[in-house]
Amino acid sequence: MADIYPPNLDSPVGRVRKYVPDLVQLEDTKNPAAPKQYYFSDDEISGFIREYADSGTEPTRAHVKRAAADIIDALANNEALVLKKIKTEDLQTDGPATANALRAGARALRQQADDEDAASTDSFFDVVPFKHYHPQTRLPWRR
């Protein structure tokens, strides 16, 4: 399946791309004849979304944000492994600091998803009165 370009930002995959952000297809500098590609394919993003959304149902905003947070965590792990902390005469990289910043963004997305789930009208909490009876006398319990 070919990736959709430009991404449809109203679709679940497009909304995840917006949060990551992975909106521009990049060319392979080692092989300029190769087609441009996103960092994550539409199929990969769909796989992250399926971790949270039931098959056949439209993912909620919370599902999309959690999928984006997982993708950002994957990017953070990659940054920490590849860049490490390097300092030479004219170059300095700090992969762990970059990874920590990415993970903070992922935590923020997960918190937003949790807040949206808590505010969802699909769930409710209600208090039901309960009369407790004494087991031997079957009379209402008194304190």
Short mmCIF file of C-alpha atoms in Angstrom, two decimals:
data_model
loop_
_atom_site.label_atom_id
_atom_site.label_comp_id
_atom_site.label_asym_id
_atom_site.label_seq_id
_atom_site.Cartn_x
_atom_site.Cartn_y
_atom_site.Cartn_z
CA MET A 1 0.00 0.00 0.00
CA ALA A 2 1.42 3.36 -1.00
CA ASP A 3 1.58 6.08 1.60
CA ILE A 4 -0.85 8.95 1.06
CA TYR A 5 0.84 12.25 0.24
CA PRO A 6 -0.04 14.83 1.29
CA PRO A 7 -1.43 13.15 4.40
CA ASN A 8 -5.15 13.37 5.06
CA LEU A 9 -5.10 15.14 8.44
CA ASP A 10 -8.73 14.15 9.08
CA SER A 11 -7.89 10.43 9.02
CA PRO A 12 -6.52 8.61 12.06
CA VAL A 13 -3.15 8.01 10.35
CA GLY A 14 -2.96 11.68 9.32
CA ARG A 15 -3.80 12.83 12.85
CA VAL A 16 -1.00 10.64 14.25
CA ARG A 17 1.38 12.10 11.64
CA LYS A 18 0.41 15.57 12.84
CA TYR A 19 1.35 14.78 16.45
CA VAL A 20 4.63 12.98 15.67
CA PRO A 21 5.30 15.11 13.27
CA ASP A 22 5.95 13.02 10.19
CA LEU A 23 4.27 15.13 7.51
CA VAL A 24 6.97 15.43 4.84
CA GLN A 25 8.27 12.64 2.67
CA LEU A 26 12.06 12.59 2.63
CA GLU A 27 14.34 11.59 -0.19
CA ASP A 28 17.13 9.06 0.24
CA THR A 29 20.35 11.05 -0.15
CA LYS A 30 22.30 7.86 -0.93
CA ASN A 31 19.83 6.91 -3.66
CA PRO A 32 18.18 10.01 -5.19
CA ALA A 33 16.28 7.84 -7.70
CA ALA A 34 14.39 6.10 -4.88
CA PRO A 35 10.89 7.40 -4.15
CA LYS A 36 10.45 9.80 -1.25
CA GLN A 37 9.14 8.23 1.94
CA TYR A 38 7.86 9.18 5.35
CA TYR A 39 9.86 8.09 8.38
CA PHE A 40 6.92 5.84 9.37
CA SER A 41 4.75 4.24 6.70
CA ASP A 42 0.96 4.41 6.82
CA ASP A 43 0.91 0.67 7.61
CA GLU A 44 3.28 1.13 10.56
CA ILE A 45 1.16 3.95 11.96
CA SER A 46 -2.00 1.88 11.47
CA GLY A 47 -0.34 -0.88 13.49
CA PHE A 48 0.29 1.51 16.38
CA ILE A 49 -3.34 2.68 16.23
CA ARG A 50 -4.62 -0.92 16.25
CA GLU A 51 -2.89 -1.42 19.61
CA TYR A 52 -5.59 0.80 21.13
CA ALA A 53 -8.60 0.90 18.81
CA ASP A 54 -10.83 -2.12 18.32
CA SER A 55 -10.87 -3.54 14.82
CA GLY A 56 -13.63 -2.07 12.69
CA THR A 57 -14.28 0.93 14.94
CA GLU A 58 -13.18 4.50 14.41
CA PRO A 59 -10.28 5.37 16.74
CA THR A 60 -10.98 8.10 19.28
CA ARG A 61 -8.76 11.12 19.84
CA ALA A 62 -7.33 9.35 22.89
CA HIS A 63 -6.42 6.29 20.78
CA VAL A 64 -4.68 8.51 18.24
CA LYS A 65 -2.74 10.37 20.93
CA ARG A 66 -1.63 7.14 22.59
CA ALA A 67 -0.47 5.75 19.23
CA ALA A 68 1.46 8.98 18.56
CA ALA A 69 3.03 8.75 22.04
CA ASP A 70 4.18 5.20 21.28
CA ILE A 71 5.73 6.35 18.00
CA ILE A 72 7.49 9.22 19.77
CA ASP A 73 8.83 6.73 22.34
CA ALA A 74 10.14 4.60 19.47
CA LEU A 75 11.88 7.67 18.05
CA ALA A 76 13.32 8.47 21.50
CA ASN A 77 14.74 4.96 21.83
CA ASN A 78 16.30 5.29 18.39
CA GLU A 79 17.86 8.66 19.28
CA ALA A 80 19.32 7.31 22.50
CA LEU A 81 20.80 4.27 20.74
CA VAL A 82 22.14 5.98 17.64
CA LEU A 83 23.34 9.38 18.82
CA LYS A 84 24.61 8.59 22.30
CA LYS A 85 26.57 11.42 23.89
CA ILE A 86 29.46 12.40 21.64
CA LYS A 87 31.83 15.33 21.86
CA THR A 88 34.57 16.02 19.36
CA GLU A 89 36.44 19.20 18.46
CA ASP A 90 33.74 20.55 16.19
CA LEU A 91 30.70 18.39 16.95
CA GLN A 92 28.64 17.64 20.00
CA THR A 93 25.55 15.43 20.22
CA ASP A 94 23.49 14.49 23.22
CA GLY A 95 21.22 11.62 22.26
CA PRO A 96 20.05 10.92 25.82
CA ALA A 97 18.92 14.55 26.28
CA THR A 98 17.08 14.44 22.95
CA ALA A 99 15.47 11.14 23.94
CA ASN A 100 14.37 12.59 27.29
CA ALA A 101 12.79 15.57 25.57
CA LEU A 102 10.93 13.26 23.18
CA ARG A 103 9.74 11.09 26.06
CA ALA A 104 8.43 14.17 27.87
CA GLY A 105 6.35 14.95 24.79
CA ALA A 106 5.06 11.37 24.73
CA ARG A 107 4.09 11.62 28.42
CA ALA A 108 2.19 14.84 27.68
CA LEU A 109 0.24 13.13 24.88
CA ARG A 110 -0.62 10.20 27.14
CA GLN A 111 -1.81 12.59 29.86
CA GLN A 112 -4.01 14.38 27.32
CA ALA A 113 -5.44 11.01 26.25
CA ASP A 114 -6.13 10.07 29.89
CA ASP A 115 -7.84 13.44 30.46
CA GLU A 116 -10.00 12.92 27.37
CA ASP A 117 -10.98 9.44 28.52
CA ALA A 118 -11.91 10.81 31.95
CA ALA A 119 -14.06 13.54 30.37
CA SER A 120 -15.68 11.15 27.92
CA THR A 121 -19.47 11.01 28.04
CA ASP A 122 -19.33 7.29 27.26
CA SER A 123 -18.51 6.42 30.84
CA PHE A 124 -20.19 7.39 34.08
CA PHE A 125 -19.99 6.97 37.81
CA ASP A 126 -23.01 6.86 40.06
CA VAL A 127 -23.57 6.24 43.77
CA VAL A 128 -26.14 3.59 44.56
CA PRO A 129 -27.63 3.52 48.06
CA PHE A 130 -27.00 0.26 49.86
CA LYS A 131 -28.84 -0.97 52.95
CA HIS A 132 -26.74 -3.31 54.98
CA TYR A 133 -28.65 -5.81 57.10
CA HIS A 134 -27.27 -7.58 60.14
CA PRO A 135 -26.73 -11.21 59.08
CA GLN A 136 -28.41 -12.79 62.15
CA THR A 137 -31.42 -10.59 62.71
CA ARG A 138 -32.02 -9.30 59.19
CA LEU A 139 -32.60 -5.89 60.76
CA PRO A 140 -30.97 -2.79 59.34
CA TRP A 141 -27.48 -2.28 60.73
CA ARG A 142 -27.22 0.58 63.22
CA ARG A 143 -24.12 2.39 64.32
#
